[in-house]
């Protein structure tokens, strides 16, 4: 009676509609009790054709369900599995052969071999194994086909393109760079799903493919490494477009690996046709310095990895506060050390502060301070945000030219994980609605102390912010 409607009519086939209803009921307090004494008979006359159609329809409804309930972990794993096997599932020859194989294996019954005395048990086990294997592949294949057709109906792109991609991580199985994940791997996965861009990473590129590429995407520092320039020169002679992805003002960086972006400015101008960046402010900077057109490709939060846990953590004695900093290690956090000391003193034994990515020397060893190693790959970082159940986070940032051109990626990651947060009031967090989708503060002691104190003491405010921010993302 509390629900505005029971079954969602967007589910035009009988799949996921009951799960979606169950999750909405769970959110308002439904408890499911298991009775092991209950017996239920659920009979369907299943044929290969109906089995195939049901799996296909389920794939279509899965896409609708995932948009309505993005936090459901079971569906996430199914979608990720389908994404990882995308090319296999969309291959018509494979689809046809697995379908025919399923029809043949369905004709074989284990009781056919009952008269056979020798190795009877082994034969039955083998038949069961093949049946399980074939039908598991069969249903996954049909499910994926339905899923991708549902996704493709939303795609506005009409022409397939081939894109050679060189991320900083250097391998599509190597996940070390935060920048590579949110700017290269996640967006490319999405493009691949939409079935209009074929992505080729370095270990997949060979000479026979060179003429087929429409463009080459190179990220940050990899531009000057591993004979990339030799490859780019070849591509330029073939008339292919070169895109350089840049997420910072690299030519002003003190890091030696970025020195080439200043010293070899003319070489970049010679090769690069377009520079992709995450923000409007950075676009202005790269166009001014290199005189090359820029395009905004926003940092992408892949919801398959960043989603809030459906069931929250148990009540704890201490409030858990996270401090996020994987940009500019140190400087952006050191300036609030004295503020944190006062907070720890005021709320002694009531809070615990967890540093993710960097911890100031002055706070190491404090009883109510924990450091979570910065040696995390991006997937583990996403898992940490989900598993830690932070009551809220603090995201300090000092004002520098480099910080002013950054994206709001941390706000997106925290918000999609339903973690409310306090942010420095700087350009990256211009989109944050104060006291609605986050709290923004000027970088002075009083504002930080007041904001942190408010978040500690006002659970209602924390809940309102996390819900509003989640909806925004």
Short mmCIF file of C-alpha atoms in Angstrom, two decimals:
data_model
loop_
_atom_site.label_atom_id
_atom_site.label_comp_id
_atom_site.label_asym_id
_atom_site.label_seq_id
_atom_site.Cartn_x
_atom_site.Cartn_y
_atom_site.Cartn_z
CA UNK A 1 0.00 0.00 0.00
CA UNK A 2 2.97 2.34 0.47
CA UNK A 3 4.03 1.95 -3.17
CA UNK A 4 2.66 4.24 -5.90
CA UNK A 5 2.47 1.18 -8.20
CA UNK A 6 3.13 -2.56 -7.89
CA UNK A 7 4.71 -4.05 -11.04
CA UNK A 8 6.57 -1.66 -13.34
CA UNK A 9 4.94 -1.71 -16.80
CA UNK A 10 8.27 -0.88 -18.50
CA UNK A 11 9.04 -4.60 -18.19
CA UNK A 12 7.16 -5.84 -21.24
CA UNK A 13 8.48 -9.42 -20.86
CA UNK A 14 8.25 -11.55 -17.70
CA UNK A 15 11.80 -11.05 -16.44
CA UNK A 16 13.25 -8.83 -13.69
CA UNK A 17 9.84 -7.27 -12.95
CA UNK A 18 9.47 -9.28 -9.72
CA UNK A 19 13.09 -8.61 -8.69
CA UNK A 20 12.63 -4.88 -9.26
CA UNK A 21 9.45 -4.92 -7.15
CA UNK A 22 11.25 -6.89 -4.42
CA UNK A 23 14.08 -4.36 -4.23
CA UNK A 24 11.67 -1.42 -3.96
CA UNK A 25 9.86 -3.26 -1.16
CA UNK A 26 13.18 -4.03 0.56
CA UNK A 27 14.00 -0.30 0.60
CA UNK A 28 10.86 0.38 2.66
CA UNK A 29 11.39 -2.48 5.11
CA UNK A 30 10.22 -5.75 3.53
CA UNK A 31 11.74 -8.80 5.19
CA UNK A 32 11.78 -12.17 3.44
CA UNK A 33 11.55 -15.25 5.66
CA UNK A 34 12.66 -18.64 4.39
CA UNK A 35 10.53 -21.64 5.31
CA UNK A 36 12.40 -24.83 4.49
CA UNK A 37 9.24 -26.90 5.02
CA UNK A 38 7.34 -25.17 2.23
CA UNK A 39 7.04 -27.10 -1.04
CA UNK A 40 6.40 -25.31 -4.33
CA UNK A 41 5.83 -26.85 -7.76
CA UNK A 42 6.64 -24.51 -10.66
CA UNK A 43 6.10 -26.31 -13.94
CA UNK A 44 6.90 -25.04 -17.44
CA UNK A 45 6.92 -27.05 -20.64
CA UNK A 46 10.32 -25.81 -21.86
CA UNK A 47 11.58 -26.30 -25.40
CA UNK A 48 14.87 -25.17 -26.91
CA UNK A 49 12.99 -22.41 -28.74
CA UNK A 50 11.18 -21.12 -25.65
CA UNK A 51 14.38 -21.44 -23.60
CA UNK A 52 16.22 -19.36 -26.22
CA UNK A 53 13.52 -16.70 -26.42
CA UNK A 54 13.26 -16.36 -22.65
CA UNK A 55 17.02 -15.81 -22.30
CA UNK A 56 16.92 -13.22 -25.10
CA UNK A 57 13.98 -11.38 -23.50
CA UNK A 58 15.72 -11.52 -20.11
CA UNK A 59 18.74 -9.74 -21.60
CA UNK A 60 16.50 -6.93 -22.85
CA UNK A 61 14.75 -6.60 -19.48
CA UNK A 62 18.11 -6.73 -17.66
CA UNK A 63 19.09 -3.45 -19.31
CA UNK A 64 15.86 -1.81 -18.16
CA UNK A 65 16.36 -3.23 -14.67
CA UNK A 66 19.97 -2.05 -14.43
CA UNK A 67 18.88 1.52 -15.19
CA UNK A 68 16.18 1.38 -12.52
CA UNK A 69 18.26 -0.40 -9.87
CA UNK A 70 21.93 0.46 -10.53
CA UNK A 71 23.00 -0.76 -7.09
CA UNK A 72 22.05 -4.41 -7.56
CA UNK A 73 25.34 -6.33 -7.42
CA UNK A 74 24.08 -9.56 -9.00
CA UNK A 75 22.95 -7.74 -12.14
CA UNK A 76 26.22 -5.81 -12.23
CA UNK A 77 28.20 -9.05 -12.39
CA UNK A 78 25.97 -10.39 -15.18
CA UNK A 79 26.35 -7.21 -17.20
CA UNK A 80 30.12 -7.11 -16.70
CA UNK A 81 30.38 -10.76 -17.75
CA UNK A 82 28.40 -10.03 -20.90
CA UNK A 83 30.52 -6.96 -21.65
CA UNK A 84 33.73 -8.96 -21.29
CA UNK A 85 32.44 -11.54 -23.80
CA UNK A 86 30.87 -8.98 -26.10
CA UNK A 87 32.57 -9.88 -29.39
CA UNK A 88 31.98 -13.59 -28.85
CA UNK A 89 28.28 -13.11 -28.14
CA UNK A 90 27.66 -10.93 -31.18
CA UNK A 91 29.37 -13.32 -33.60
CA UNK A 92 26.58 -14.82 -35.75
CA UNK A 93 28.50 -18.00 -36.52
CA UNK A 94 29.07 -18.67 -32.83
CA UNK A 95 25.42 -17.93 -32.01
CA UNK A 96 24.20 -20.35 -34.67
CA UNK A 97 26.61 -23.16 -33.74
CA UNK A 98 25.86 -22.93 -30.01
CA UNK A 99 22.13 -22.99 -30.80
CA UNK A 100 22.48 -26.14 -32.95
CA UNK A 101 24.70 -27.76 -30.35
CA UNK A 102 22.09 -27.10 -27.65
CA UNK A 103 19.39 -28.73 -29.79
CA UNK A 104 21.54 -31.84 -30.29
CA UNK A 105 22.61 -32.20 -26.66
CA UNK A 106 18.97 -31.85 -25.61
CA UNK A 107 18.13 -35.05 -27.51
CA UNK A 108 20.51 -37.11 -25.37
CA UNK A 109 19.08 -38.44 -22.13
CA UNK A 110 21.16 -40.04 -19.42
CA UNK A 111 18.60 -42.82 -18.95
CA UNK A 112 19.45 -43.97 -22.52
CA UNK A 113 22.61 -45.46 -21.08
CA UNK A 114 21.03 -47.29 -18.13
CA UNK A 115 21.27 -50.72 -19.86
CA UNK A 116 25.01 -50.21 -20.22
CA UNK A 117 26.74 -51.67 -17.19
CA UNK A 118 30.35 -50.70 -17.83
CA UNK A 119 31.29 -47.15 -16.80
CA UNK A 120 27.62 -46.28 -16.60
CA UNK A 121 28.17 -43.65 -13.88
CA UNK A 122 31.04 -42.01 -15.76
CA UNK A 123 28.98 -41.74 -18.95
CA UNK A 124 26.11 -40.11 -17.08
CA UNK A 125 28.52 -37.65 -15.45
CA UNK A 126 30.00 -36.74 -18.84
CA UNK A 127 26.57 -36.18 -20.36
CA UNK A 128 25.57 -34.01 -17.42
CA UNK A 129 28.81 -32.02 -17.74
CA UNK A 130 28.27 -31.37 -21.46
CA UNK A 131 24.64 -30.47 -20.92
CA UNK A 132 25.57 -27.96 -18.22
CA UNK A 133 28.40 -26.47 -20.27
CA UNK A 134 26.40 -26.15 -23.51
CA UNK A 135 23.30 -24.72 -21.89
CA UNK A 136 25.27 -22.30 -19.73
CA UNK A 137 26.96 -20.94 -22.88
CA UNK A 138 23.69 -21.03 -24.76
CA UNK A 139 21.69 -19.02 -22.25
CA UNK A 140 24.55 -16.55 -21.73
CA UNK A 141 24.80 -16.10 -25.50
CA UNK A 142 21.09 -15.41 -25.95
CA UNK A 143 20.99 -13.19 -22.84
CA UNK A 144 23.90 -11.08 -24.14
CA UNK A 145 22.29 -10.75 -27.55
CA UNK A 146 19.09 -9.37 -26.00
CA UNK A 147 21.08 -7.08 -23.71
CA UNK A 148 23.12 -5.53 -26.51
CA UNK A 149 20.15 -5.09 -28.81
CA UNK A 150 18.39 -3.20 -26.02
CA UNK A 151 21.46 -0.99 -25.53
CA UNK A 152 21.95 -0.40 -29.24
CA UNK A 153 18.42 0.91 -29.62
CA UNK A 154 19.56 3.89 -27.54
CA UNK A 155 22.71 4.51 -29.58
CA UNK A 156 22.78 7.65 -31.71
CA UNK A 157 25.86 6.54 -33.67
CA UNK A 158 25.37 5.01 -37.12
CA UNK A 159 28.85 4.14 -38.33
CA UNK A 160 31.39 1.73 -36.92
CA UNK A 161 34.89 3.16 -36.45
CA UNK A 162 38.15 1.48 -35.51
CA UNK A 163 40.17 3.17 -32.80
CA UNK A 164 43.75 2.31 -31.81
CA UNK A 165 44.13 3.15 -28.12
CA UNK A 166 47.34 3.71 -26.14
CA UNK A 167 46.51 4.28 -22.45
CA UNK A 168 49.09 5.16 -19.81
CA UNK A 169 48.60 1.66 -18.33
CA UNK A 170 49.99 0.26 -21.61
CA UNK A 171 47.86 -2.90 -21.41
CA UNK A 172 44.12 -3.58 -21.36
CA UNK A 173 44.74 -6.09 -18.56
CA UNK A 174 46.92 -3.73 -16.51
CA UNK A 175 44.98 -1.47 -14.19
CA UNK A 176 47.45 0.83 -12.47
CA UNK A 177 46.54 4.32 -13.55
CA UNK A 178 43.53 6.13 -12.11
CA UNK A 179 43.61 8.38 -15.15
CA UNK A 180 43.59 5.44 -17.60
CA UNK A 181 40.53 3.90 -16.01
CA UNK A 182 38.29 6.95 -15.87
CA UNK A 183 39.46 8.51 -19.16
CA UNK A 184 40.30 5.52 -21.36
CA UNK A 185 39.15 2.08 -20.19
CA UNK A 186 35.71 2.99 -18.87
CA UNK A 187 34.71 5.22 -21.83
CA UNK A 188 36.08 2.69 -24.33
CA UNK A 189 34.12 -0.12 -22.66
CA UNK A 190 30.97 1.96 -23.03
CA UNK A 191 31.70 2.69 -26.70
CA UNK A 192 32.36 -1.00 -27.29
CA UNK A 193 29.02 -1.94 -25.75
CA UNK A 194 27.24 0.52 -28.01
CA UNK A 195 28.60 -1.47 -30.97
CA UNK A 196 29.88 1.47 -32.97
CA UNK A 197 33.54 1.74 -31.96
CA UNK A 198 35.98 -1.16 -32.18
CA UNK A 199 38.71 -0.62 -29.62
CA UNK A 200 42.21 -2.03 -30.21
CA UNK A 201 44.81 -1.85 -27.42
CA UNK A 202 48.58 -2.18 -28.11
CA UNK A 203 48.78 -5.98 -27.76
CA UNK A 204 45.99 -6.35 -30.36
CA UNK A 205 47.50 -4.12 -33.04
CA UNK A 206 49.31 -5.65 -36.03
CA UNK A 207 50.43 -4.44 -39.45
CA UNK A 208 47.37 -5.76 -41.27
CA UNK A 209 45.14 -3.46 -39.21
CA UNK A 210 46.92 -0.17 -39.87
CA UNK A 211 44.89 0.82 -42.91
CA UNK A 212 41.65 -0.02 -41.13
CA UNK A 213 42.12 2.42 -38.25
CA UNK A 214 40.19 5.67 -38.43
CA UNK A 215 42.07 7.31 -35.56
CA UNK A 216 44.63 6.81 -32.80
CA UNK A 217 44.02 7.83 -29.19
CA UNK A 218 47.13 8.36 -27.06
CA UNK A 219 47.01 9.25 -23.37
CA UNK A 220 49.31 11.66 -21.54
CA UNK A 221 52.92 10.56 -20.95
CA UNK A 222 52.74 7.43 -23.15
CA UNK A 223 52.93 9.80 -26.14
CA UNK A 224 56.73 9.95 -25.84
CA UNK A 225 57.33 6.31 -24.83
CA UNK A 226 57.77 2.87 -26.41
CA UNK A 227 58.25 3.99 -30.01
CA UNK A 228 54.76 5.49 -30.06
CA UNK A 229 56.01 8.34 -32.25
CA UNK A 230 57.19 5.84 -34.88
CA UNK A 231 53.69 4.37 -34.97
CA UNK A 232 52.08 7.83 -35.07
CA UNK A 233 54.33 8.86 -37.96
CA UNK A 234 53.19 5.80 -39.92
CA UNK A 235 49.55 6.61 -39.17
CA UNK A 236 49.98 10.23 -40.25
CA UNK A 237 51.38 9.13 -43.61
CA UNK A 238 48.22 7.01 -44.01
CA UNK A 239 46.10 10.09 -43.33
CA UNK A 240 44.77 8.93 -39.95
CA UNK A 241 43.73 11.32 -37.18
CA UNK A 242 45.71 11.51 -33.93
CA UNK A 243 43.98 12.36 -30.64
CA UNK A 244 45.99 13.20 -27.51
CA UNK A 245 44.17 12.82 -24.21
CA UNK A 246 45.38 15.16 -21.48
CA UNK A 247 43.95 15.52 -17.97
CA UNK A 248 46.21 18.24 -16.56
CA UNK A 249 48.42 21.21 -17.50
CA UNK A 250 51.28 18.82 -18.20
CA UNK A 251 53.64 21.39 -19.71
CA UNK A 252 53.80 23.21 -16.35
CA UNK A 253 54.31 20.07 -14.27
CA UNK A 254 57.46 19.64 -12.16
CA UNK A 255 57.39 15.90 -12.83
CA UNK A 256 60.27 14.92 -15.16
CA UNK A 257 58.08 12.49 -17.15
CA UNK A 258 56.04 15.44 -18.44
CA UNK A 259 58.99 17.63 -19.47
CA UNK A 260 58.49 16.64 -23.12
CA UNK A 261 55.11 18.37 -23.20
CA UNK A 262 56.89 21.69 -22.85
CA UNK A 263 60.23 20.98 -24.56
CA UNK A 264 58.69 19.21 -27.57
CA UNK A 265 55.74 21.51 -28.10
CA UNK A 266 56.33 21.68 -31.87
CA UNK A 267 56.43 17.90 -32.18
CA UNK A 268 53.00 17.66 -30.54
CA UNK A 269 51.67 20.32 -32.91
CA UNK A 270 53.08 18.35 -35.85
CA UNK A 271 51.37 15.07 -34.96
CA UNK A 272 48.21 15.86 -32.99
CA UNK A 273 44.90 16.78 -34.64
CA UNK A 274 42.79 17.03 -31.50
CA UNK A 275 43.33 17.17 -27.73
CA UNK A 276 40.65 15.62 -25.51
CA UNK A 277 40.33 17.02 -21.99
CA UNK A 278 37.92 16.59 -19.04
CA UNK A 279 36.98 20.23 -18.38
CA UNK A 280 36.22 23.54 -20.08
CA UNK A 281 39.02 25.28 -18.15
CA UNK A 282 41.63 22.79 -19.34
CA UNK A 283 40.33 23.08 -22.91
CA UNK A 284 41.13 26.82 -22.84
CA UNK A 285 44.64 26.13 -21.52
CA UNK A 286 45.59 23.48 -24.14
CA UNK A 287 44.18 25.49 -27.05
CA UNK A 288 46.08 28.57 -25.91
CA UNK A 289 49.41 26.76 -25.41
CA UNK A 290 49.42 24.34 -28.36
CA UNK A 291 47.06 26.10 -30.77
CA UNK A 292 45.38 22.72 -31.37
CA UNK A 293 41.59 22.23 -31.17
CA UNK A 294 40.39 20.77 -27.88
CA UNK A 295 37.28 18.73 -27.14
CA UNK A 296 35.70 18.01 -23.77
CA UNK A 297 35.41 14.30 -22.97
CA UNK A 298 34.30 14.23 -19.35
CA UNK A 299 35.76 11.80 -16.83
CA UNK A 300 33.51 8.76 -16.88
CA UNK A 301 32.30 6.99 -13.75
CA UNK A 302 31.52 3.39 -14.65
CA UNK A 303 28.49 2.52 -12.56
CA UNK A 304 29.42 -1.17 -12.74
CA UNK A 305 32.28 -0.47 -10.34
CA UNK A 306 30.95 2.52 -8.40
CA UNK A 307 27.62 1.79 -6.81
CA UNK A 308 26.31 2.00 -3.27
CA UNK A 309 25.99 -1.22 -1.24
CA UNK A 310 22.32 -2.20 -0.91
CA UNK A 311 22.75 -3.18 2.71
CA UNK A 312 24.58 -0.70 4.93
CA UNK A 313 27.18 -1.40 7.58
CA UNK A 314 26.18 -2.32 11.12
CA UNK A 315 25.94 0.50 13.62
CA UNK A 316 29.41 1.41 14.88
CA UNK A 317 30.59 3.08 18.03
CA UNK A 318 32.67 5.59 16.05
CA UNK A 319 31.70 7.69 13.07
CA UNK A 320 33.88 6.85 10.05
CA UNK A 321 35.29 9.85 8.14
CA UNK A 322 37.23 9.36 4.92
CA UNK A 323 39.77 11.80 3.50
CA UNK A 324 40.23 11.37 -0.23
CA UNK A 325 43.32 12.59 -2.01
CA UNK A 326 45.00 10.92 -4.96
CA UNK A 327 45.78 14.26 -6.67
CA UNK A 328 48.82 16.33 -5.63
CA UNK A 329 49.80 14.10 -2.74
CA UNK A 330 50.32 16.13 0.40
CA UNK A 331 49.78 19.79 -0.33
CA UNK A 332 45.98 19.61 -0.48
CA UNK A 333 45.76 17.83 2.87
CA UNK A 334 48.64 19.28 4.87
CA UNK A 335 46.90 22.65 5.10
CA UNK A 336 44.03 21.15 7.16
CA UNK A 337 46.20 19.12 9.59
CA UNK A 338 45.67 21.57 12.46
CA UNK A 339 41.93 21.60 11.73
CA UNK A 340 41.82 17.79 11.93
CA UNK A 341 43.75 17.82 15.21
CA UNK A 342 41.11 20.11 16.75
CA UNK A 343 38.31 17.89 15.42
CA UNK A 344 39.98 14.75 16.81
CA UNK A 345 40.37 16.45 20.17
CA UNK A 346 36.76 17.72 20.30
CA UNK A 347 35.23 14.38 19.25
CA UNK A 348 37.68 12.10 21.03
CA UNK A 349 36.63 8.41 20.91
CA UNK A 350 33.57 9.37 18.81
CA UNK A 351 35.14 9.47 15.34
CA UNK A 352 37.76 7.64 13.33
CA UNK A 353 39.50 9.31 10.37
CA UNK A 354 40.71 7.18 7.47
CA UNK A 355 43.18 8.64 4.98
CA UNK A 356 42.93 7.22 1.48
CA UNK A 357 45.96 7.94 -0.70
CA UNK A 358 48.09 10.07 1.62
CA UNK A 359 48.51 10.71 5.36
CA UNK A 360 50.37 13.71 6.91
CA UNK A 361 53.35 12.82 9.08
CA UNK A 362 51.86 14.65 12.10
CA UNK A 363 48.85 12.32 12.22
CA UNK A 364 50.63 9.00 11.78
CA UNK A 365 50.22 6.78 14.85
CA UNK A 366 47.21 8.65 16.21
CA UNK A 367 44.75 6.24 17.92
CA UNK A 368 41.77 7.50 15.90
CA UNK A 369 43.55 7.76 12.54
CA UNK A 370 43.95 4.98 9.96
CA UNK A 371 45.89 4.99 6.70
CA UNK A 372 44.64 2.99 3.72
CA UNK A 373 47.55 2.24 1.39
CA UNK A 374 47.92 4.44 -1.67
CA UNK A 375 49.24 1.45 -3.63
CA UNK A 376 45.77 0.68 -4.96
CA UNK A 377 44.71 0.11 -8.50
CA UNK A 378 41.57 1.93 -9.53
CA UNK A 379 39.27 -1.08 -9.22
CA UNK A 380 40.44 -1.66 -5.64
CA UNK A 381 39.94 2.03 -4.95
CA UNK A 382 36.30 1.70 -6.10
CA UNK A 383 35.86 -1.39 -3.93
CA UNK A 384 37.32 0.49 -0.95
CA UNK A 385 34.72 3.24 -1.29
CA UNK A 386 31.97 0.62 -1.30
CA UNK A 387 33.29 -1.50 1.56
CA UNK A 388 34.43 1.18 4.02
CA UNK A 389 30.92 2.60 4.55
CA UNK A 390 32.24 6.09 5.26
CA UNK A 391 29.65 8.19 7.09
CA UNK A 392 31.04 11.13 5.13
CA UNK A 393 34.23 12.21 3.40
CA UNK A 394 36.44 15.28 3.33
CA UNK A 395 37.89 16.38 -0.02
CA UNK A 396 40.29 19.30 0.57
CA UNK A 397 42.00 21.03 -2.34
CA UNK A 398 44.27 24.07 -2.34
CA UNK A 399 43.82 26.62 -5.08
CA UNK A 400 46.38 26.22 -7.85
CA UNK A 401 46.20 26.62 -11.59
CA UNK A 402 46.42 22.85 -11.98
CA UNK A 403 43.66 22.13 -9.44
CA UNK A 404 41.36 24.69 -11.03
CA UNK A 405 41.25 22.72 -14.31
CA UNK A 406 40.46 19.35 -12.71
CA UNK A 407 37.13 17.57 -13.02
CA UNK A 408 34.58 16.76 -10.34
CA UNK A 409 35.39 13.05 -10.62
CA UNK A 410 35.78 12.55 -6.85
CA UNK A 411 32.33 14.06 -6.26
CA UNK A 412 30.89 11.65 -8.85
CA UNK A 413 32.61 8.62 -7.32
CA UNK A 414 31.51 9.45 -3.78
CA UNK A 415 27.98 10.37 -4.82
CA UNK A 416 27.36 7.20 -6.82
CA UNK A 417 28.53 5.27 -3.75
CA UNK A 418 26.12 7.32 -1.58
CA UNK A 419 28.83 8.99 0.49
CA UNK A 420 28.11 12.63 1.45
CA UNK A 421 31.16 14.91 1.48
CA UNK A 422 32.65 18.33 2.19
CA UNK A 423 34.64 19.95 -0.65
CA UNK A 424 36.90 22.97 -1.05
CA UNK A 425 34.91 25.65 -2.87
CA UNK A 426 36.95 25.61 -6.10
CA UNK A 427 36.04 25.33 -9.83
CA UNK A 428 36.05 21.47 -9.96
CA UNK A 429 33.09 21.46 -7.55
CA UNK A 430 31.14 24.29 -9.10
CA UNK A 431 28.29 21.86 -9.81
CA UNK A 432 27.87 20.91 -6.13
CA UNK A 433 24.72 22.46 -4.66
CA UNK A 434 25.68 23.66 -1.19
CA UNK A 435 23.95 21.77 1.63
CA UNK A 436 22.07 19.78 -1.03
CA UNK A 437 24.49 17.55 -2.99
CA UNK A 438 27.50 18.35 -0.80
CA UNK A 439 28.95 21.03 1.43
CA UNK A 440 31.38 23.56 -0.03
CA UNK A 441 33.72 25.58 2.17
CA UNK A 442 36.31 28.28 1.67
CA UNK A 443 39.77 27.22 2.73
CA UNK A 444 39.74 28.83 6.16
CA UNK A 445 39.84 27.14 9.55
CA UNK A 446 36.44 28.25 10.87
CA UNK A 447 34.46 27.09 7.82
CA UNK A 448 36.14 23.68 7.80
CA UNK A 449 35.62 23.12 11.54
CA UNK A 450 31.98 24.23 11.36
CA UNK A 451 31.25 22.05 8.33
CA UNK A 452 32.94 18.93 9.74
CA UNK A 453 31.21 19.43 13.11
CA UNK A 454 27.84 19.78 11.38
CA UNK A 455 28.32 16.60 9.38
CA UNK A 456 29.38 14.68 12.51
CA UNK A 457 26.38 15.81 14.55
CA UNK A 458 23.59 15.92 11.94
CA UNK A 459 22.77 12.46 10.60
CA UNK A 460 19.64 13.76 8.84
CA UNK A 461 21.72 16.22 6.83
CA UNK A 462 24.18 13.48 5.86
CA UNK A 463 21.35 11.28 4.61
CA UNK A 464 19.73 14.11 2.64
CA UNK A 465 23.01 15.03 0.94
CA UNK A 466 23.88 11.46 -0.03
CA UNK A 467 20.42 10.83 -1.53
CA UNK A 468 20.39 14.12 -3.46
CA UNK A 469 23.95 13.67 -4.75
CA UNK A 470 23.24 10.08 -5.83
CA UNK A 471 20.22 11.24 -7.85
CA UNK A 472 22.30 14.01 -9.43
CA UNK A 473 24.97 11.60 -10.66
#
